[in-house]
Amino acid sequence: MTTALITHADCLNHVTPTGHPERVARLEHVLHALEPLDLRRVTAPLAADDDLLRIHPAGYIADIRDARPEEGFTQIDGDTFLSPGSVDAAFRAAGAVVRAVDMVLGGEVQNAFCAIRPPGHHAERETAMGFCLFGNAALAAKHALDHHGLRRVAVVDFDVHHGNGTQDLLWDEARALLITSQQMPLWPGSGRPDEDGAHGQIVNIPLAPGTGGAEMRAAYTAQAFPRLRAFKPELIIISAGFDAHQDDPLANLNWSTADFTWLTAELCTLAQELCQGRIVSTLEGGYDLNALAAASRAHVQELIKAAT
């Protein structure tokens, strides 16, 4: 078995204004860091509307298409922009996670990493925000549940910002456990422990500014891993944001690259215990280019170790 790397050049055509943190160079640095690794490289398809309709209404999908500019930018909110290539990039990003689920559950690969942009975990049912257009991680979960017939799927989101979109999209989904750690206080302001979903299946782990790796490891060991074991997912989906890194400019957590290695390795061990090692990971945030490259490489190296 091996690890799939799923990406598409269209994701490099999602251009943002000069100075915007979610920029083309992010994906370029990730892909360069992963270039030497032994991965099965897969071209991301365009997501079908039928796939996206699992999480977004038809009117919202049409609105995103219609917002595509002929040139320049369309501004969706204070920090979310579309360029002429952004819509295709978003459909490739969504298509990547669908393909990843199909490959992992079909036994073609042990696990998969989707190196995509725009990211997805802030996109709510009918609202694009926080650099995100479609809810990629939630889509992966719903595709696994509804198309492949799984009974239980877990999503683990360790991006420094709360995955409000994933929470919104999975709020009523009893078959999906969502575990999300985030700095608090920090944009978007959600992610309190009492936001626990319609079925008590959402676990929010707020972390104070300045929280380092030791505190993170203790929090995951005490709160996240027992819930995963109790839930017994048949697939683990990771929203892999690397902006909790101590060098990231948009937040104030103090994780090291070694902390991302540890967390990924622990999740791989749990996946081996609970769901035959099946993991789908998708890129979210991370805005210091060197830290992003190092942490994403460390993350994927652990996926490769788990697959061999």
PDB file of C-alpha atoms in Angstrom:
ATOM      1  CA  MET A   1       0.000   0.000   0.000  1.00  0.00           C
ATOM      2  CA  THR A   2       1.058   3.558  -0.514  1.00  0.00           C
ATOM      3  CA  THR A   3       0.078   7.200   0.023  1.00  0.00           C
ATOM      4  CA  ALA A   4      -1.634   9.222  -2.699  1.00  0.00           C
ATOM      5  CA  LEU A   5      -0.842  12.861  -3.357  1.00  0.00           C
ATOM      6  CA  ILE A   6      -3.847  14.405  -5.088  1.00  0.00           C
ATOM      7  CA  THR A   7      -3.515  17.864  -6.601  1.00  0.00           C
ATOM      8  CA  HIS A   8      -4.037  19.844  -9.809  1.00  0.00           C
ATOM      9  CA  ALA A   9      -2.303  22.741 -11.535  1.00  0.00           C
ATOM     10  CA  ASP A  10      -5.644  24.589 -11.559  1.00  0.00           C
ATOM     11  CA  CYS A  11      -5.176  25.138  -7.822  1.00  0.00           C
ATOM     12  CA  LEU A  12      -2.233  27.392  -8.706  1.00  0.00           C
ATOM     13  CA  ASN A  13      -4.545  29.558 -10.825  1.00  0.00           C
ATOM     14  CA  HIS A  14      -6.536  30.751  -7.816  1.00  0.00           C
ATOM     15  CA  VAL A  15      -4.865  34.156  -7.519  1.00  0.00           C
ATOM     16  CA  THR A  16      -5.400  36.567  -4.640  1.00  0.00           C
ATOM     17  CA  PRO A  17      -4.472  40.249  -4.359  1.00  0.00           C
ATOM     18  CA  THR A  18      -0.870  41.187  -3.627  1.00  0.00           C
ATOM     19  CA  GLY A  19      -0.113  40.784   0.070  1.00  0.00           C
ATOM     20  CA  HIS A  20      -2.930  38.314   0.698  1.00  0.00           C
ATOM     21  CA  PRO A  21      -1.758  35.468   2.979  1.00  0.00           C
ATOM     22  CA  GLU A  22      -3.602  32.709   1.060  1.00  0.00           C
ATOM     23  CA  ARG A  23      -1.411  32.977  -2.021  1.00  0.00           C
ATOM     24  CA  VAL A  24      -0.210  30.802  -4.864  1.00  0.00           C
ATOM     25  CA  ALA A  25       3.223  30.453  -3.250  1.00  0.00           C
ATOM     26  CA  ARG A  26       1.681  28.397  -0.425  1.00  0.00           C
ATOM     27  CA  LEU A  27       0.878  25.475  -2.684  1.00  0.00           C
ATOM     28  CA  GLU A  28       4.104  25.892  -4.638  1.00  0.00           C
ATOM     29  CA  HIS A  29       6.090  25.512  -1.412  1.00  0.00           C
ATOM     30  CA  VAL A  30       4.072  22.475  -0.323  1.00  0.00           C
ATOM     31  CA  LEU A  31       4.490  20.719  -3.668  1.00  0.00           C
ATOM     32  CA  HIS A  32       8.218  21.484  -3.728  1.00  0.00           C
ATOM     33  CA  ALA A  33       8.595  20.045  -0.220  1.00  0.00           C
ATOM     34  CA  LEU A  34       6.758  16.861  -1.229  1.00  0.00           C
ATOM     35  CA  GLU A  35       8.561  16.410  -4.552  1.00  0.00           C
ATOM     36  CA  PRO A  36      11.262  13.997  -3.257  1.00  0.00           C
ATOM     37  CA  LEU A  37       8.800  11.748  -1.432  1.00  0.00           C
ATOM     38  CA  ASP A  38       7.615   8.370  -2.702  1.00  0.00           C
ATOM     39  CA  LEU A  39       3.963   9.087  -3.392  1.00  0.00           C
ATOM     40  CA  ARG A  40       1.336   7.943  -5.855  1.00  0.00           C
ATOM     41  CA  ARG A  41       0.629  11.184  -7.702  1.00  0.00           C
ATOM     42  CA  VAL A  42      -2.965  11.639  -8.815  1.00  0.00           C
ATOM     43  CA  THR A  43      -4.615  14.403 -10.816  1.00  0.00           C
ATOM     44  CA  ALA A  44      -7.633  15.869  -9.046  1.00  0.00           C
ATOM     45  CA  PRO A  45     -10.857  15.770 -11.054  1.00  0.00           C
ATOM     46  CA  LEU A  46     -13.445  18.517 -11.099  1.00  0.00           C
ATOM     47  CA  ALA A  47     -16.103  17.827  -8.491  1.00  0.00           C
ATOM     48  CA  ALA A  48     -19.525  17.066  -9.873  1.00  0.00           C
ATOM     49  CA  ASP A  49     -22.451  19.208  -8.783  1.00  0.00           C
ATOM     50  CA  ASP A  50     -24.078  16.060  -7.387  1.00  0.00           C
ATOM     51  CA  ASP A  51     -21.113  15.708  -5.033  1.00  0.00           C
ATOM     52  CA  LEU A  52     -21.268  19.318  -3.866  1.00  0.00           C
ATOM     53  CA  LEU A  53     -25.033  19.083  -3.379  1.00  0.00           C
ATOM     54  CA  ARG A  54     -24.324  16.824  -0.402  1.00  0.00           C
ATOM     55  CA  ILE A  55     -23.215  19.929   1.514  1.00  0.00           C
ATOM     56  CA  HIS A  56     -24.226  23.059  -0.431  1.00  0.00           C
ATOM     57  CA  PRO A  57     -27.552  23.985  -2.078  1.00  0.00           C
ATOM     58  CA  ALA A  58     -27.736  24.378  -5.860  1.00  0.00           C
ATOM     59  CA  GLY A  59     -28.255  28.121  -5.573  1.00  0.00           C
ATOM     60  CA  TYR A  60     -25.026  28.573  -3.649  1.00  0.00           C
ATOM     61  CA  ILE A  61     -23.022  26.534  -6.168  1.00  0.00           C
ATOM     62  CA  ALA A  62     -24.511  28.647  -8.970  1.00  0.00           C
ATOM     63  CA  ASP A  63     -23.676  31.852  -7.102  1.00  0.00           C
ATOM     64  CA  ILE A  64     -20.023  30.807  -6.819  1.00  0.00           C
ATOM     65  CA  ARG A  65     -19.890  30.066 -10.538  1.00  0.00           C
ATOM     66  CA  ASP A  66     -21.578  33.350 -11.376  1.00  0.00           C
ATOM     67  CA  ALA A  67     -19.162  35.328  -9.189  1.00  0.00           C
ATOM     68  CA  ARG A  68     -16.178  34.314 -11.333  1.00  0.00           C
ATOM     69  CA  PRO A  69     -14.654  37.527 -12.780  1.00  0.00           C
ATOM     70  CA  GLU A  70     -13.489  37.798 -16.375  1.00  0.00           C
ATOM     71  CA  GLU A  71     -10.450  39.660 -15.075  1.00  0.00           C
ATOM     72  CA  GLY A  72      -9.253  41.096 -11.797  1.00  0.00           C
ATOM     73  CA  PHE A  73     -11.026  40.035  -8.613  1.00  0.00           C
ATOM     74  CA  THR A  74     -14.465  39.520  -7.143  1.00  0.00           C
ATOM     75  CA  GLN A  75     -14.484  40.124  -3.389  1.00  0.00           C
ATOM     76  CA  ILE A  76     -16.785  37.761  -1.486  1.00  0.00           C
ATOM     77  CA  ASP A  77     -16.085  39.126   1.983  1.00  0.00           C
ATOM     78  CA  GLY A  78     -13.331  41.050   3.741  1.00  0.00           C
ATOM     79  CA  ASP A  79     -10.675  38.454   2.978  1.00  0.00           C
ATOM     80  CA  THR A  80     -12.132  36.045   0.383  1.00  0.00           C
ATOM     81  CA  PHE A  81     -11.492  36.784  -3.298  1.00  0.00           C
ATOM     82  CA  LEU A  82     -12.153  35.143  -6.642  1.00  0.00           C
ATOM     83  CA  SER A  83      -9.895  35.522  -9.666  1.00  0.00           C
ATOM     84  CA  PRO A  84     -10.692  34.105 -13.130  1.00  0.00           C
ATOM     85  CA  GLY A  85      -9.133  30.765 -12.138  1.00  0.00           C
ATOM     86  CA  SER A  86     -10.634  30.449  -8.674  1.00  0.00           C
ATOM     87  CA  VAL A  87     -13.825  28.565  -9.485  1.00  0.00           C
ATOM     88  CA  ASP A  88     -12.017  25.790 -11.343  1.00  0.00           C
ATOM     89  CA  ALA A  89      -9.519  25.611  -8.466  1.00  0.00           C
ATOM     90  CA  ALA A  90     -12.341  25.220  -5.953  1.00  0.00           C
ATOM     91  CA  PHE A  91     -13.970  22.478  -8.013  1.00  0.00           C
ATOM     92  CA  ARG A  92     -10.593  20.705  -8.269  1.00  0.00           C
ATOM     93  CA  ALA A  93     -10.104  21.007  -4.496  1.00  0.00           C
ATOM     94  CA  ALA A  94     -13.518  19.460  -3.873  1.00  0.00           C
ATOM     95  CA  GLY A  95     -12.872  16.839  -6.525  1.00  0.00           C
ATOM     96  CA  ALA A  96      -9.582  15.947  -4.866  1.00  0.00           C
ATOM     97  CA  VAL A  97     -11.203  14.955  -1.581  1.00  0.00           C
ATOM     98  CA  VAL A  98     -13.876  12.908  -3.361  1.00  0.00           C
ATOM     99  CA  ARG A  99     -11.187  11.094  -5.343  1.00  0.00           C
ATOM    100  CA  ALA A 100      -9.174  10.566  -2.159  1.00  0.00           C
ATOM    101  CA  VAL A 101     -12.120   8.958  -0.385  1.00  0.00           C
ATOM    102  CA  ASP A 102     -12.791   6.731  -3.385  1.00  0.00           C
ATOM    103  CA  MET A 103      -9.157   5.608  -3.551  1.00  0.00           C
ATOM    104  CA  VAL A 104      -8.768   4.944   0.171  1.00  0.00           C
ATOM    105  CA  LEU A 105     -12.085   3.148   0.596  1.00  0.00           C
ATOM    106  CA  GLY A 106     -11.536   1.260  -2.661  1.00  0.00           C
ATOM    107  CA  GLY A 107      -8.250  -0.115  -1.349  1.00  0.00           C
ATOM    108  CA  GLU A 108      -6.124   1.538  -4.046  1.00  0.00           C
ATOM    109  CA  VAL A 109      -4.016   3.363  -1.433  1.00  0.00           C
ATOM    110  CA  GLN A 110      -3.712   3.259   2.337  1.00  0.00           C
ATOM    111  CA  ASN A 111      -4.148   7.001   2.815  1.00  0.00           C
ATOM    112  CA  ALA A 112      -4.114  10.235   0.837  1.00  0.00           C
ATOM    113  CA  PHE A 113      -3.087  13.878   1.099  1.00  0.00           C
ATOM    114  CA  CYS A 114      -4.919  16.494  -0.961  1.00  0.00           C
ATOM    115  CA  ALA A 115      -2.542  19.371  -1.744  1.00  0.00           C
ATOM    116  CA  ILE A 116      -5.181  21.859  -2.807  1.00  0.00           C
ATOM    117  CA  ARG A 117      -6.349  25.424  -2.542  1.00  0.00           C
ATOM    118  CA  PRO A 118      -8.581  27.255  -1.872  1.00  0.00           C
ATOM    119  CA  PRO A 119      -8.985  25.654   1.550  1.00  0.00           C
ATOM    120  CA  GLY A 120     -12.430  24.703   2.793  1.00  0.00           C
ATOM    121  CA  HIS A 121     -13.121  24.489   6.506  1.00  0.00           C
ATOM    122  CA  HIS A 122     -14.613  27.985   6.893  1.00  0.00           C
ATOM    123  CA  ALA A 123     -17.166  27.592   4.073  1.00  0.00           C
ATOM    124  CA  GLU A 124     -20.630  27.234   5.585  1.00  0.00           C
ATOM    125  CA  ARG A 125     -23.701  25.826   3.858  1.00  0.00           C
ATOM    126  CA  GLU A 126     -24.523  29.052   2.008  1.00  0.00           C
ATOM    127  CA  THR A 127     -21.611  31.323   2.930  1.00  0.00           C
ATOM    128  CA  ALA A 128     -18.096  31.555   1.498  1.00  0.00           C
ATOM    129  CA  MET A 129     -15.689  33.062   4.006  1.00  0.00           C
ATOM    130  CA  GLY A 130     -12.205  32.905   5.459  1.00  0.00           C
ATOM    131  CA  PHE A 131     -10.509  32.168   2.087  1.00  0.00           C
ATOM    132  CA  CYS A 132     -12.858  29.162   1.613  1.00  0.00           C
ATOM    133  CA  LEU A 133     -15.497  28.433  -1.057  1.00  0.00           C
ATOM    134  CA  PHE A 134     -16.561  24.781  -0.636  1.00  0.00           C
ATOM    135  CA  GLY A 135     -16.459  22.677   2.539  1.00  0.00           C
ATOM    136  CA  ASN A 136     -13.915  20.097   1.430  1.00  0.00           C
ATOM    137  CA  ALA A 137     -13.530  18.097   4.651  1.00  0.00           C
ATOM    138  CA  ALA A 138     -17.286  17.938   5.232  1.00  0.00           C
ATOM    139  CA  LEU A 139     -17.746  16.884   1.605  1.00  0.00           C
ATOM    140  CA  ALA A 140     -15.269  14.041   2.110  1.00  0.00           C
ATOM    141  CA  ALA A 141     -17.217  12.891   5.162  1.00  0.00           C
ATOM    142  CA  LYS A 142     -20.601  13.039   3.448  1.00  0.00           C
ATOM    143  CA  HIS A 143     -19.264  11.271   0.356  1.00  0.00           C
ATOM    144  CA  ALA A 144     -17.908   8.454   2.507  1.00  0.00           C
ATOM    145  CA  LEU A 145     -21.203   8.160   4.380  1.00  0.00           C
ATOM    146  CA  ASP A 146     -23.734   8.601   1.586  1.00  0.00           C
ATOM    147  CA  HIS A 147     -21.931   7.225  -1.462  1.00  0.00           C
ATOM    148  CA  HIS A 148     -19.841   4.486   0.143  1.00  0.00           C
ATOM    149  CA  GLY A 149     -22.310   3.610   2.887  1.00  0.00           C
ATOM    150  CA  LEU A 150     -20.010   3.996   5.871  1.00  0.00           C
ATOM    151  CA  ARG A 151     -21.748   4.206   9.231  1.00  0.00           C
ATOM    152  CA  ARG A 152     -19.246   6.354  11.121  1.00  0.00           C
ATOM    153  CA  VAL A 153     -16.651   8.885   9.916  1.00  0.00           C
ATOM    154  CA  ALA A 154     -14.448  11.160  12.030  1.00  0.00           C
ATOM    155  CA  VAL A 155     -13.037  14.544  11.039  1.00  0.00           C
ATOM    156  CA  VAL A 156     -10.050  15.921  12.966  1.00  0.00           C
ATOM    157  CA  ASP A 157      -9.233  19.593  12.340  1.00  0.00           C
ATOM    158  CA  PHE A 158      -6.001  20.958  13.838  1.00  0.00           C
ATOM    159  CA  ASP A 159      -5.931  24.262  11.945  1.00  0.00           C
ATOM    160  CA  VAL A 160      -5.303  27.197  14.292  1.00  0.00           C
ATOM    161  CA  HIS A 161      -8.630  28.782  13.265  1.00  0.00           C
ATOM    162  CA  HIS A 162     -11.890  27.111  14.179  1.00  0.00           C
ATOM    163  CA  GLY A 163     -13.447  25.113  11.357  1.00  0.00           C
ATOM    164  CA  ASN A 164     -16.788  26.863  11.620  1.00  0.00           C
ATOM    165  CA  GLY A 165     -17.799  25.728   8.157  1.00  0.00           C
ATOM    166  CA  THR A 166     -17.179  22.055   8.832  1.00  0.00           C
ATOM    167  CA  GLN A 167     -19.055  22.446  12.109  1.00  0.00           C
ATOM    168  CA  ASP A 168     -21.995  24.071  10.328  1.00  0.00           C
ATOM    169  CA  LEU A 169     -22.103  21.415   7.608  1.00  0.00           C
ATOM    170  CA  LEU A 170     -21.868  18.484  10.032  1.00  0.00           C
ATOM    171  CA  TRP A 171     -23.905  19.942  12.924  1.00  0.00           C
ATOM    172  CA  ASP A 172     -26.875  17.623  12.325  1.00  0.00           C
ATOM    173  CA  GLU A 173     -24.880  14.633  11.083  1.00  0.00           C
ATOM    174  CA  ALA A 174     -24.955  11.949  13.788  1.00  0.00           C
ATOM    175  CA  ARG A 175     -22.729   9.665  11.705  1.00  0.00           C
ATOM    176  CA  ALA A 176     -19.823  12.154  11.760  1.00  0.00           C
ATOM    177  CA  LEU A 177     -17.648  12.916  14.774  1.00  0.00           C
ATOM    178  CA  LEU A 178     -15.894  16.292  14.453  1.00  0.00           C
ATOM    179  CA  ILE A 179     -12.922  17.033  16.700  1.00  0.00           C
ATOM    180  CA  THR A 180     -11.435  20.479  16.239  1.00  0.00           C
ATOM    181  CA  SER A 181      -8.728  22.326  18.155  1.00  0.00           C
ATOM    182  CA  GLN A 182      -8.237  26.048  17.698  1.00  0.00           C
ATOM    183  CA  GLN A 183      -6.734  29.107  19.291  1.00  0.00           C
ATOM    184  CA  MET A 184      -9.290  31.056  21.281  1.00  0.00           C
ATOM    185  CA  PRO A 185      -9.801  33.965  21.178  1.00  0.00           C
ATOM    186  CA  LEU A 186      -9.179  34.223  17.440  1.00  0.00           C
ATOM    187  CA  TRP A 187     -11.169  34.724  14.237  1.00  0.00           C
ATOM    188  CA  PRO A 188     -13.853  33.505  13.460  1.00  0.00           C
ATOM    189  CA  GLY A 189     -14.795  33.521  17.158  1.00  0.00           C
ATOM    190  CA  SER A 190     -16.614  30.202  17.259  1.00  0.00           C
ATOM    191  CA  GLY A 191     -15.442  26.899  18.716  1.00  0.00           C
ATOM    192  CA  ARG A 192     -16.512  26.920  22.355  1.00  0.00           C
ATOM    193  CA  PRO A 193     -16.809  23.564  24.116  1.00  0.00           C
ATOM    194  CA  ASP A 194     -20.577  23.995  24.422  1.00  0.00           C
ATOM    195  CA  GLU A 195     -20.881  24.004  20.614  1.00  0.00           C
ATOM    196  CA  ASP A 196     -21.254  20.237  20.605  1.00  0.00           C
ATOM    197  CA  GLY A 197     -23.588  19.494  17.699  1.00  0.00           C
ATOM    198  CA  ALA A 198     -27.152  18.280  17.447  1.00  0.00           C
ATOM    199  CA  HIS A 199     -26.126  14.823  18.661  1.00  0.00           C
ATOM    200  CA  GLY A 200     -23.219  15.696  20.970  1.00  0.00           C
ATOM    201  CA  GLN A 201     -20.853  14.567  18.210  1.00  0.00           C
ATOM    202  CA  ILE A 202     -18.750  17.751  17.955  1.00  0.00           C
ATOM    203  CA  VAL A 203     -15.746  18.193  20.240  1.00  0.00           C
ATOM    204  CA  ASN A 204     -14.265  21.687  20.360  1.00  0.00           C
ATOM    205  CA  ILE A 205     -10.867  22.048  22.042  1.00  0.00           C
ATOM    206  CA  PRO A 206     -10.046  25.753  22.508  1.00  0.00           C
ATOM    207  CA  LEU A 207      -6.383  26.552  23.157  1.00  0.00           C
ATOM    208  CA  ALA A 208      -5.182  29.801  24.717  1.00  0.00           C
ATOM    209  CA  PRO A 209      -2.754  32.042  22.835  1.00  0.00           C
ATOM    210  CA  GLY A 210       0.781  30.883  23.513  1.00  0.00           C
ATOM    211  CA  THR A 211      -0.158  27.213  23.857  1.00  0.00           C
ATOM    212  CA  GLY A 212       2.812  25.052  22.934  1.00  0.00           C
ATOM    213  CA  GLY A 213       3.295  21.478  21.905  1.00  0.00           C
ATOM    214  CA  ALA A 214       3.267  19.942  25.368  1.00  0.00           C
ATOM    215  CA  GLU A 215      -0.130  21.428  26.169  1.00  0.00           C
ATOM    216  CA  MET A 216      -1.471  20.427  22.748  1.00  0.00           C
ATOM    217  CA  ARG A 217      -0.315  16.842  23.212  1.00  0.00           C
ATOM    218  CA  ALA A 218      -1.956  16.672  26.628  1.00  0.00           C
ATOM    219  CA  ALA A 219      -5.225  18.097  25.275  1.00  0.00           C
ATOM    220  CA  TYR A 220      -5.400  15.622  22.401  1.00  0.00           C
ATOM    221  CA  THR A 221      -4.471  12.707  24.652  1.00  0.00           C
ATOM    222  CA  ALA A 222      -7.146  13.630  27.212  1.00  0.00           C
ATOM    223  CA  GLN A 223      -9.960  14.831  24.955  1.00  0.00           C
ATOM    224  CA  ALA A 224      -9.568  13.834  21.314  1.00  0.00           C
ATOM    225  CA  PHE A 225      -8.148  10.328  21.297  1.00  0.00           C
ATOM    226  CA  PRO A 226     -10.637   8.819  23.798  1.00  0.00           C
ATOM    227  CA  ARG A 227     -13.550  10.197  21.764  1.00  0.00           C
ATOM    228  CA  LEU A 228     -12.123   8.705  18.592  1.00  0.00           C
ATOM    229  CA  ARG A 229     -11.712   5.305  20.250  1.00  0.00           C
ATOM    230  CA  ALA A 230     -15.245   5.407  21.624  1.00  0.00           C
ATOM    231  CA  PHE A 231     -16.725   6.446  18.267  1.00  0.00           C
ATOM    232  CA  LYS A 232     -14.867   3.770  16.242  1.00  0.00           C
ATOM    233  CA  PRO A 233     -14.816   5.580  12.884  1.00  0.00           C
ATOM    234  CA  GLU A 234     -14.443   3.626   9.663  1.00  0.00           C
ATOM    235  CA  LEU A 235     -12.455   6.496   8.111  1.00  0.00           C
ATOM    236  CA  ILE A 236     -10.544   9.456   9.569  1.00  0.00           C
ATOM    237  CA  ILE A 237     -10.484  12.720   7.641  1.00  0.00           C
ATOM    238  CA  ILE A 238      -7.916  15.357   8.621  1.00  0.00           C
ATOM    239  CA  SER A 239      -8.265  19.083   8.045  1.00  0.00           C
ATOM    240  CA  ALA A 240      -4.526  19.703   7.991  1.00  0.00           C
ATOM    241  CA  GLY A 241      -3.913  23.353   8.747  1.00  0.00           C
ATOM    242  CA  PHE A 242      -0.332  24.186   9.712  1.00  0.00           C
ATOM    243  CA  ASP A 243      -0.915  27.710  11.025  1.00  0.00           C
ATOM    244  CA  ALA A 244      -0.600  26.637  14.663  1.00  0.00           C
ATOM    245  CA  HIS A 245       3.138  26.616  13.912  1.00  0.00           C
ATOM    246  CA  GLN A 246       5.177  28.979  16.082  1.00  0.00           C
ATOM    247  CA  ASP A 247       6.377  30.879  12.981  1.00  0.00           C
ATOM    248  CA  ASP A 248       2.921  31.520  11.516  1.00  0.00           C
ATOM    249  CA  PRO A 249       2.044  35.230  11.206  1.00  0.00           C
ATOM    250  CA  LEU A 250      -1.751  34.933  11.584  1.00  0.00           C
ATOM    251  CA  ALA A 251      -1.996  33.372  15.051  1.00  0.00           C
ATOM    252  CA  ASN A 252      -0.248  32.854  18.361  1.00  0.00           C
ATOM    253  CA  LEU A 253       0.167  29.147  19.071  1.00  0.00           C
ATOM    254  CA  ASN A 254       3.648  27.748  19.518  1.00  0.00           C
ATOM    255  CA  TRP A 255       3.654  24.317  17.916  1.00  0.00           C
ATOM    256  CA  SER A 256       6.851  23.063  16.303  1.00  0.00           C
ATOM    257  CA  THR A 257       7.197  20.921  13.205  1.00  0.00           C
ATOM    258  CA  ALA A 258       7.866  18.016  15.575  1.00  0.00           C
ATOM    259  CA  ASP A 259       4.435  18.569  17.124  1.00  0.00           C
ATOM    260  CA  PHE A 260       2.752  18.086  13.747  1.00  0.00           C
ATOM    261  CA  THR A 261       4.831  14.929  13.300  1.00  0.00           C
ATOM    262  CA  TRP A 262       3.652  13.639  16.680  1.00  0.00           C
ATOM    263  CA  LEU A 263      -0.009  14.454  16.081  1.00  0.00           C
ATOM    264  CA  THR A 264      -0.021  12.864  12.634  1.00  0.00           C
ATOM    265  CA  ALA A 265       1.727   9.752  13.927  1.00  0.00           C
ATOM    266  CA  GLU A 266      -0.812   9.416  16.751  1.00  0.00           C
ATOM    267  CA  LEU A 267      -3.714   9.768  14.323  1.00  0.00           C
ATOM    268  CA  CYS A 268      -2.136   7.165  12.048  1.00  0.00           C
ATOM    269  CA  THR A 269      -1.795   4.785  14.984  1.00  0.00           C
ATOM    270  CA  LEU A 270      -5.430   5.318  15.889  1.00  0.00           C
ATOM    271  CA  ALA A 271      -6.452   4.763  12.274  1.00  0.00           C
ATOM    272  CA  GLN A 272      -4.593   1.463  12.252  1.00  0.00           C
ATOM    273  CA  GLU A 273      -6.405   0.487  15.453  1.00  0.00           C
ATOM    274  CA  LEU A 274      -9.864   1.663  14.436  1.00  0.00           C
ATOM    275  CA  CYS A 275     -10.291   1.767  10.660  1.00  0.00           C
ATOM    276  CA  GLN A 276      -7.643  -0.285   8.869  1.00  0.00           C
ATOM    277  CA  GLY A 277      -5.355   2.761   8.643  1.00  0.00           C
ATOM    278  CA  ARG A 278      -7.710   4.656   6.344  1.00  0.00           C
ATOM    279  CA  ILE A 279      -7.022   8.403   6.384  1.00  0.00           C
ATOM    280  CA  VAL A 280      -7.841  11.233   3.981  1.00  0.00           C
ATOM    281  CA  SER A 281      -6.030  14.495   4.738  1.00  0.00           C
ATOM    282  CA  THR A 282      -6.680  17.831   3.055  1.00  0.00           C
ATOM    283  CA  LEU A 283      -4.665  21.032   3.227  1.00  0.00           C
ATOM    284  CA  GLU A 284      -6.193  23.971   5.076  1.00  0.00           C
ATOM    285  CA  GLY A 285      -4.151  26.896   6.460  1.00  0.00           C
ATOM    286  CA  GLY A 286      -0.489  27.706   7.065  1.00  0.00           C
ATOM    287  CA  TYR A 287       0.897  31.083   6.037  1.00  0.00           C
ATOM    288  CA  ASP A 288       4.618  31.149   6.814  1.00  0.00           C
ATOM    289  CA  LEU A 289       5.948  29.523   3.656  1.00  0.00           C
ATOM    290  CA  ASN A 290       8.930  27.766   5.207  1.00  0.00           C
ATOM    291  CA  ALA A 291       6.958  26.526   8.220  1.00  0.00           C
ATOM    292  CA  LEU A 292       4.150  25.363   5.953  1.00  0.00           C
ATOM    293  CA  ALA A 293       6.561  23.439   3.732  1.00  0.00           C
ATOM    294  CA  ALA A 294       8.339  21.787   6.661  1.00  0.00           C
ATOM    295  CA  ALA A 295       5.172  20.869   8.560  1.00  0.00           C
ATOM    296  CA  SER A 296       3.313  19.559   5.511  1.00  0.00           C
ATOM    297  CA  ARG A 297       6.316  17.431   4.564  1.00  0.00           C
ATOM    298  CA  ALA A 298       6.500  16.051   8.120  1.00  0.00           C
ATOM    299  CA  HIS A 299       2.755  15.303   8.005  1.00  0.00           C
ATOM    300  CA  VAL A 300       2.971  13.445   4.708  1.00  0.00           C
ATOM    301  CA  GLN A 301       6.079  11.537   5.780  1.00  0.00           C
ATOM    302  CA  GLU A 302       4.078  10.111   8.679  1.00  0.00           C
ATOM    303  CA  LEU A 303       1.274   9.115   6.294  1.00  0.00           C
ATOM    304  CA  ILE A 304       3.863   7.328   4.133  1.00  0.00           C
ATOM    305  CA  LYS A 305       5.318   5.516   7.171  1.00  0.00           C
ATOM    306  CA  ALA A 306       1.837   4.350   8.137  1.00  0.00           C
ATOM    307  CA  ALA A 307       1.181   3.068   4.626  1.00  0.00           C
ATOM    308  CA  THR A 308       4.308   0.911   4.410  1.00  0.00           C
TER     309      THR A 308
END
